[in-house]
Amino acid sequence: MSVFTRSSTSTSTGSTSDGKNGTTGGTLNATTTQAGRRPRLSGMTWLVWRQHRAGFWTILAATALCVAWIVYQRGQLVDFLDGYGYPGKSLDEAGGKFQPYNNAFSFVSIGLQAIPTLLGVFLGAPLIAGDLENGTAKLVAAQSMSRTRWLATKLALAGLVAVVSTVVLSAVFGWWWHPVKSESMIMDWTSGAAFNTTGPVPVALTLLSVFGGVAIGVVLRRTLTAMAVTFGFTVVLQLVWGYFLLSLGNAVTVTTNKGVADENGFPSLPHAAYEIDQSYVTGSGDLVGWGICSGSTTDAARQVCLDKADVVGWSLEYLPMSQMNAMQWFGASILFALTAGVVAFLFVWGRKRLV
C-alpha cells in the first residue's frame, strides 16, 4: 500500500510539474537535448584519440605557444620598423640595431624546418608500429570494427593534427615575415628558411614525413627501428627537396649588348630576384663563361681577351620573387601526390599484413 502511495505521489507530482506550469519537465528535456547535441567523439574516433591524446595535445599546445611568441615578435618588429622609418630608410643602414630581429627569424625558421622530421619520427613512426609491436593490432582485428576503418581513423586524426599545426604556424610565420619579405639580408626567399616555412610547403612536407613514417613503421613493425629509419627518411627527403627546389620555377633570361667593362652594361634585375647564373654574350649570340678572361693581369690585357672572344654583353638567368607562390604550390602538389601514394600503399598493405 505504501509503495503504491509513493508511486501515485510521484506521478501526481510529475504531472503537476508538467501540467501546471510546464517548466520543470520542459527544462529537463531541453537540457537533455542540448547535452545530447554537444559534439563529442565516439566509437573508433574516441578510442584512437584517447590512445594518442598525450601526443596530440602536446603538438597542439606547442603550436599555441609558438603562435603566441611569433605574434609578440611581430609586434616588436612593426614597432621597430615604424620608429626606424622603414621603408623610407634602407635596413642596410640599421647596422646592429636590426640584428636581434634577424636572429629571431633565424631561430624560428630553424625550428619550423625541423617540424616535418619531429612529427615524422615521434608521431608517424610509432602510430601503427607500436600497436603491431605490443599486440594491440591483433586485439583491434578481433573486434567488430574493420582494420580498414581502424587504419583510416588513425591516419585521419594524425593527419588532422599535423595539418592544423603546420597551417597555423605557416600562416603566422608568413604574416610576421611579410613587412620585410623583400629584404634578402633577412631571409632569401629561395632558401629553406623562407620557402619551406611559408605557404603550403610545410604542410606538404609534414604530411609526407608523417605518413612516410607510418608506412615505415607498418613495414618494420618495431617502434624504435621505425623511428630511426624515419629520421633518415625525413633528412633525405629535405635534402632532395632542397636540391630540386629552384627547378620548380621558370628561369628568366636577360641579355645586354653594351659591353662588359662599363658598369652600366650590367643588366638590372627586379628587387629580391634570385640570380641563377651569369655569362658573357658574344656577337654571334653564343654564351661563354664569365671567367674566360680571368687570367688577364691588367685591364688592357683583359679587354684584348674580351675583344678576341667577341664579347659584347652579359646574359643573366634569374628567378623573380613573383614566382614564389606558384613555385610553392607546384612543389606542394608533387609532395601531396607522393603522400597520396603512400596512403594508398598503407591501405593495400593493411588488408593483408596489418595484424
Coordinates of C-alpha atoms in Angstrom, one line a residue:
M1 CA 0.0 0.0 0.0
S2 CA 2.8 2.4 0.8
V3 CA 4.6 1.6 -2.4
F4 CA 1.5 2.4 -4.4
T5 CA 1.1 5.6 -2.4
R6 CA 4.7 6.7 -3.2
S7 CA 4.2 5.9 -6.8
S8 CA 1.0 7.8 -7.0
T9 CA 2.5 10.7 -5.2
S10 CA 5.5 10.7 -7.6
T11 CA 3.2 10.5 -10.6
S12 CA 1.0 13.3 -9.3
T13 CA 4.0 15.5 -8.6
G14 CA 5.4 14.9 -12.1
S15 CA 2.1 15.6 -13.8
T16 CA 1.6 18.8 -11.6
S17 CA 5.1 20.0 -12.6
D18 CA 4.4 19.3 -16.3
G19 CA 0.8 20.3 -16.4
K20 CA 0.6 23.2 -14.0
N21 CA 3.3 25.5 -15.3
G22 CA 5.1 23.3 -17.9
T23 CA 8.6 24.5 -16.7
T24 CA 10.3 21.6 -14.8
G25 CA 9.8 18.9 -17.4
G26 CA 10.4 21.3 -20.3
T27 CA 13.7 22.5 -18.7
L28 CA 14.9 18.9 -18.1
N29 CA 14.0 17.9 -21.6
A30 CA 15.8 20.9 -23.1
T31 CA 18.8 20.3 -21.0
T32 CA 19.0 16.7 -22.0
T33 CA 18.5 17.6 -25.7
Q34 CA 21.3 20.2 -25.6
A35 CA 23.6 17.8 -23.8
G36 CA 22.9 15.2 -26.4
R37 CA 23.6 17.6 -29.2
R38 CA 27.0 18.6 -28.0
P39 CA 29.8 17.4 -30.4
R40 CA 31.7 14.6 -28.8
L41 CA 34.0 11.8 -30.0
S42 CA 32.7 8.3 -30.0
G43 CA 33.5 4.8 -31.2
M44 CA 36.8 4.3 -33.1
T45 CA 37.5 8.0 -33.2
W46 CA 37.3 8.3 -29.4
L47 CA 39.4 5.2 -29.0
V48 CA 42.2 6.5 -31.3
W49 CA 42.2 10.0 -29.8
R50 CA 42.3 8.6 -26.3
Q51 CA 45.2 6.3 -27.2
H52 CA 47.3 9.1 -28.7
R53 CA 45.9 12.1 -26.8
A54 CA 49.1 12.9 -25.0
G55 CA 51.0 13.3 -28.3
F56 CA 48.1 15.2 -30.0
W57 CA 47.7 17.6 -27.1
T58 CA 51.5 18.2 -26.9
I59 CA 51.6 19.1 -30.6
L60 CA 48.7 21.5 -30.3
A61 CA 49.9 23.1 -27.1
A62 CA 53.4 23.6 -28.6
T63 CA 51.8 25.2 -31.6
A64 CA 49.8 27.6 -29.5
L65 CA 52.9 28.6 -27.6
C66 CA 54.8 29.2 -30.8
V67 CA 52.0 31.3 -32.3
A68 CA 51.9 33.5 -29.2
W69 CA 55.6 34.0 -29.3
I70 CA 55.6 34.9 -33.1
V71 CA 52.7 37.3 -32.6
Y72 CA 54.7 39.1 -29.9
Q73 CA 57.8 39.2 -32.1
R74 CA 55.8 40.6 -35.0
G75 CA 54.5 43.4 -32.8
Q76 CA 58.1 44.2 -31.8
L77 CA 59.2 44.2 -35.4
V78 CA 56.5 46.5 -36.6
D79 CA 57.3 49.0 -33.7
F80 CA 60.9 49.0 -34.7
L81 CA 60.2 49.5 -38.4
D82 CA 57.8 52.4 -37.7
G83 CA 60.3 54.1 -35.4
Y84 CA 63.2 53.5 -37.8
G85 CA 61.3 54.9 -40.8
Y86 CA 61.2 51.8 -43.0
P87 CA 60.7 51.5 -46.0
G88 CA 61.9 55.1 -46.4
K89 CA 65.2 54.2 -44.9
S90 CA 67.1 51.0 -46.0
L91 CA 67.7 48.4 -43.4
D92 CA 71.3 48.2 -44.6
E93 CA 71.9 51.4 -42.6
A94 CA 70.4 49.9 -39.4
G95 CA 73.5 48.0 -38.6
G96 CA 73.4 46.1 -35.3
K97 CA 70.0 47.6 -34.4
F98 CA 68.2 45.1 -36.5
Q99 CA 70.3 42.1 -35.5
P100 CA 68.0 40.8 -32.7
Y101 CA 65.1 40.7 -35.1
N102 CA 67.2 38.9 -37.7
N103 CA 68.3 36.4 -35.1
A104 CA 64.7 35.8 -34.1
F105 CA 63.8 35.0 -37.7
S106 CA 66.7 32.5 -38.0
F107 CA 65.8 30.8 -34.7
V108 CA 62.1 30.3 -35.6
S109 CA 62.8 29.3 -39.2
I110 CA 65.2 26.6 -38.0
G111 CA 62.5 25.3 -35.6
L112 CA 59.8 25.3 -38.3
Q113 CA 62.1 23.4 -40.7
A114 CA 62.5 20.7 -38.1
I115 CA 58.8 20.1 -37.7
P116 CA 58.5 17.5 -40.6
T117 CA 61.3 15.5 -39.1
L118 CA 60.0 15.7 -35.5
L119 CA 56.4 14.8 -36.4
G120 CA 57.6 12.1 -38.7
V121 CA 59.7 10.5 -36.1
F122 CA 57.6 10.9 -33.0
L123 CA 54.1 10.9 -34.4
G124 CA 54.2 8.9 -37.7
A125 CA 56.7 6.1 -37.0
P126 CA 55.1 4.9 -33.7
L127 CA 51.5 5.4 -34.8
I128 CA 50.9 1.9 -36.0
A129 CA 54.3 0.3 -35.3
G130 CA 53.6 0.5 -31.6
D131 CA 50.3 -1.4 -32.0
L132 CA 51.9 -4.1 -34.1
E133 CA 54.8 -4.5 -31.6
N134 CA 52.7 -4.8 -28.5
G135 CA 49.8 -6.8 -30.0
T136 CA 47.1 -4.1 -29.9
A137 CA 46.6 -4.5 -33.6
K138 CA 45.6 -8.1 -33.1
L139 CA 43.1 -7.1 -30.4
V140 CA 41.6 -4.5 -32.8
A141 CA 41.4 -7.0 -35.6
A142 CA 39.4 -9.3 -33.4
Q143 CA 36.7 -6.7 -32.8
S144 CA 33.7 -5.9 -34.9
M145 CA 35.4 -2.8 -36.4
S146 CA 37.3 -3.5 -39.7
R147 CA 41.0 -3.0 -39.9
T148 CA 40.5 -0.5 -42.8
R149 CA 38.4 1.7 -40.6
W150 CA 40.9 1.5 -37.8
L151 CA 43.7 2.5 -40.1
A152 CA 41.7 5.3 -41.7
T153 CA 40.8 6.7 -38.3
K154 CA 44.4 6.6 -37.2
L155 CA 45.7 8.3 -40.3
A156 CA 42.8 10.9 -40.3
L157 CA 43.4 12.1 -36.7
A158 CA 47.2 12.1 -37.1
G159 CA 46.9 14.0 -40.4
L160 CA 44.4 16.4 -39.0
V161 CA 46.7 17.3 -36.0
A162 CA 49.7 17.7 -38.4
V163 CA 47.7 19.9 -40.8
V164 CA 46.3 22.1 -38.2
S165 CA 49.6 22.8 -36.5
T166 CA 51.6 23.4 -39.7
V167 CA 48.9 25.5 -41.4
V168 CA 48.6 27.8 -38.4
L169 CA 52.4 28.1 -37.9
S170 CA 53.0 28.7 -41.7
A171 CA 50.3 31.4 -41.8
V172 CA 51.6 33.2 -38.7
F173 CA 55.2 33.0 -39.7
G174 CA 54.4 34.4 -43.2
W175 CA 52.5 37.2 -41.5
W176 CA 55.5 38.0 -39.3
W177 CA 57.9 38.0 -42.3
H178 CA 55.6 39.9 -44.7
P179 CA 56.7 43.5 -43.7
V180 CA 60.4 42.7 -44.6
K181 CA 59.7 40.0 -47.2
S182 CA 61.7 41.7 -50.0
E183 CA 64.8 42.1 -47.8
S184 CA 67.2 39.3 -48.8
M185 CA 69.5 40.2 -45.9
I186 CA 66.9 38.7 -43.6
M187 CA 65.8 35.6 -45.4
D188 CA 66.4 34.8 -49.1
W189 CA 63.0 33.7 -50.4
T190 CA 64.6 30.8 -52.3
S191 CA 66.2 29.4 -49.1
G192 CA 64.6 26.7 -47.0
A193 CA 64.3 29.2 -44.2
A194 CA 61.6 31.1 -46.1
F195 CA 60.4 28.7 -48.9
N196 CA 59.9 25.7 -46.6
T197 CA 58.2 27.5 -43.7
T198 CA 55.5 29.5 -45.5
G199 CA 52.6 28.7 -47.8
P200 CA 51.6 25.1 -48.5
V201 CA 55.1 23.7 -48.5
P202 CA 55.5 23.0 -44.7
V203 CA 52.1 21.3 -44.7
A204 CA 53.0 19.0 -47.7
L205 CA 56.5 18.2 -46.3
T206 CA 55.0 17.4 -42.9
L207 CA 52.2 15.1 -44.2
L208 CA 54.7 13.2 -46.4
S209 CA 57.0 12.8 -43.4
V210 CA 54.3 11.7 -41.1
F211 CA 52.6 9.2 -43.4
G212 CA 56.0 8.1 -44.7
G213 CA 56.9 7.3 -41.0
V214 CA 53.7 5.4 -40.6
A215 CA 54.5 3.3 -43.7
I216 CA 58.0 2.6 -42.4
G217 CA 56.5 1.5 -39.0
V218 CA 54.0 -0.8 -40.7
V219 CA 56.7 -2.5 -42.7
L220 CA 59.3 -2.8 -39.9
R221 CA 56.8 -3.4 -37.1
R222 CA 59.3 -2.2 -34.4
T223 CA 58.9 1.3 -32.9
L224 CA 62.5 2.3 -32.2
T225 CA 63.7 0.9 -35.5
A226 CA 61.0 2.7 -37.4
M227 CA 61.8 5.9 -35.6
A228 CA 65.5 5.7 -36.6
V229 CA 64.7 4.8 -40.2
T230 CA 62.1 7.6 -40.4
F231 CA 64.6 10.1 -39.2
G232 CA 66.9 9.1 -42.1
F233 CA 64.0 9.2 -44.5
T234 CA 62.9 12.8 -43.5
V235 CA 66.5 14.1 -43.7
V236 CA 67.0 12.6 -47.2
L237 CA 63.6 14.0 -48.2
Q238 CA 64.6 17.5 -47.2
L239 CA 67.9 17.2 -49.0
V240 CA 66.4 16.0 -52.2
W241 CA 63.7 18.7 -51.9
G242 CA 66.3 21.4 -51.5
Y243 CA 68.2 20.1 -54.5
F244 CA 65.3 20.4 -56.8
L245 CA 63.7 23.5 -55.3
L246 CA 65.0 26.0 -57.8
S247 CA 63.8 23.8 -60.7
L248 CA 60.2 24.5 -59.7
G249 CA 60.4 27.9 -61.2
N250 CA 60.7 29.2 -64.8
A251 CA 64.1 31.0 -65.1
V252 CA 64.0 34.4 -66.8
T253 CA 67.0 35.4 -69.0
V254 CA 68.0 39.0 -69.7
T255 CA 70.9 40.0 -72.0
T256 CA 72.7 43.2 -72.9
N257 CA 75.0 44.3 -75.8
K258 CA 76.7 47.3 -74.3
G259 CA 79.9 45.6 -73.4
V260 CA 81.1 44.2 -70.0
A261 CA 83.7 46.8 -68.9
D262 CA 81.2 49.5 -68.2
E263 CA 79.1 49.2 -65.0
N264 CA 76.1 50.4 -66.9
G265 CA 76.4 47.4 -69.2
F266 CA 75.4 45.0 -66.5
P267 CA 71.7 44.2 -66.6
S268 CA 69.4 45.3 -63.8
L269 CA 67.3 42.7 -62.0
P270 CA 64.0 43.1 -60.2
H271 CA 64.2 43.7 -56.5
A272 CA 64.7 40.5 -54.5
A273 CA 65.3 38.4 -57.6
Y274 CA 67.5 35.3 -57.2
E275 CA 70.3 35.2 -59.7
I276 CA 70.9 31.7 -61.0
D277 CA 73.7 32.2 -63.5
Q278 CA 75.6 34.8 -65.5
S279 CA 77.6 34.5 -68.7
Y280 CA 79.1 36.6 -71.4
V281 CA 77.3 37.0 -74.7
T282 CA 79.3 37.1 -78.0
G283 CA 78.4 38.9 -81.2
S284 CA 77.0 35.7 -82.6
G285 CA 74.7 35.1 -79.6
D286 CA 76.7 32.3 -78.1
L287 CA 77.3 32.2 -74.3
V288 CA 80.8 31.9 -72.8
G289 CA 81.8 31.7 -69.1
W290 CA 82.4 35.0 -67.4
G291 CA 85.8 33.7 -66.2
I292 CA 87.1 33.3 -69.7
C293 CA 89.5 36.2 -69.3
S294 CA 90.1 35.9 -65.6
G295 CA 93.8 35.1 -66.2
S296 CA 94.5 38.6 -67.6
T297 CA 96.7 40.6 -65.3
T298 CA 95.8 44.1 -66.5
D299 CA 92.7 45.8 -67.7
A300 CA 94.2 46.3 -71.1
A301 CA 95.0 42.6 -71.4
R302 CA 91.5 41.7 -70.3
Q303 CA 90.0 44.0 -72.9
V304 CA 92.1 42.4 -75.6
C305 CA 90.9 39.0 -74.4
L306 CA 87.3 40.1 -74.5
D307 CA 87.6 41.6 -77.9
K308 CA 89.2 38.4 -79.2
A309 CA 86.3 36.3 -77.8
D310 CA 83.9 38.9 -79.4
V311 CA 82.2 39.5 -76.1
V312 CA 79.5 42.2 -76.4
G313 CA 77.4 41.9 -73.2
W314 CA 76.0 39.9 -70.4
S315 CA 73.4 37.2 -70.1
L316 CA 71.8 36.6 -66.7
E317 CA 69.3 33.9 -65.6
Y318 CA 67.2 34.7 -62.5
L319 CA 64.0 33.8 -60.7
P320 CA 61.8 36.8 -59.8
M321 CA 60.2 36.8 -56.4
S322 CA 56.8 37.0 -58.0
Q323 CA 57.1 33.2 -58.8
M324 CA 57.5 32.2 -55.2
N325 CA 53.8 31.4 -54.6
A326 CA 53.4 29.5 -57.9
M327 CA 56.6 27.5 -57.1
Q328 CA 55.4 26.6 -53.6
W329 CA 52.0 25.3 -54.9
F330 CA 53.6 23.4 -57.7
G331 CA 56.1 21.8 -55.4
A332 CA 53.5 21.1 -52.7
S333 CA 51.2 19.4 -55.3
I334 CA 54.1 17.0 -56.1
L335 CA 54.5 16.2 -52.4
F336 CA 50.8 15.8 -51.9
A337 CA 50.7 13.3 -54.8
L338 CA 53.6 11.3 -53.2
T339 CA 51.7 11.4 -49.9
A340 CA 48.6 10.0 -51.6
G341 CA 50.7 7.2 -53.0
V342 CA 52.0 6.4 -49.5
V343 CA 48.4 6.3 -48.1
A344 CA 47.3 4.0 -50.9
F345 CA 50.2 1.7 -50.1
L346 CA 49.2 1.7 -46.4
F347 CA 45.6 0.6 -47.2
V348 CA 46.7 -2.1 -49.7
W349 CA 49.3 -3.4 -47.3
G350 CA 46.9 -3.1 -44.4
R351 CA 44.3 -5.5 -45.9
K352 CA 46.8 -8.4 -45.7
R353 CA 49.6 -7.6 -43.3
L354 CA 48.2 -5.2 -40.7
V355 CA 47.9 -7.8 -37.9

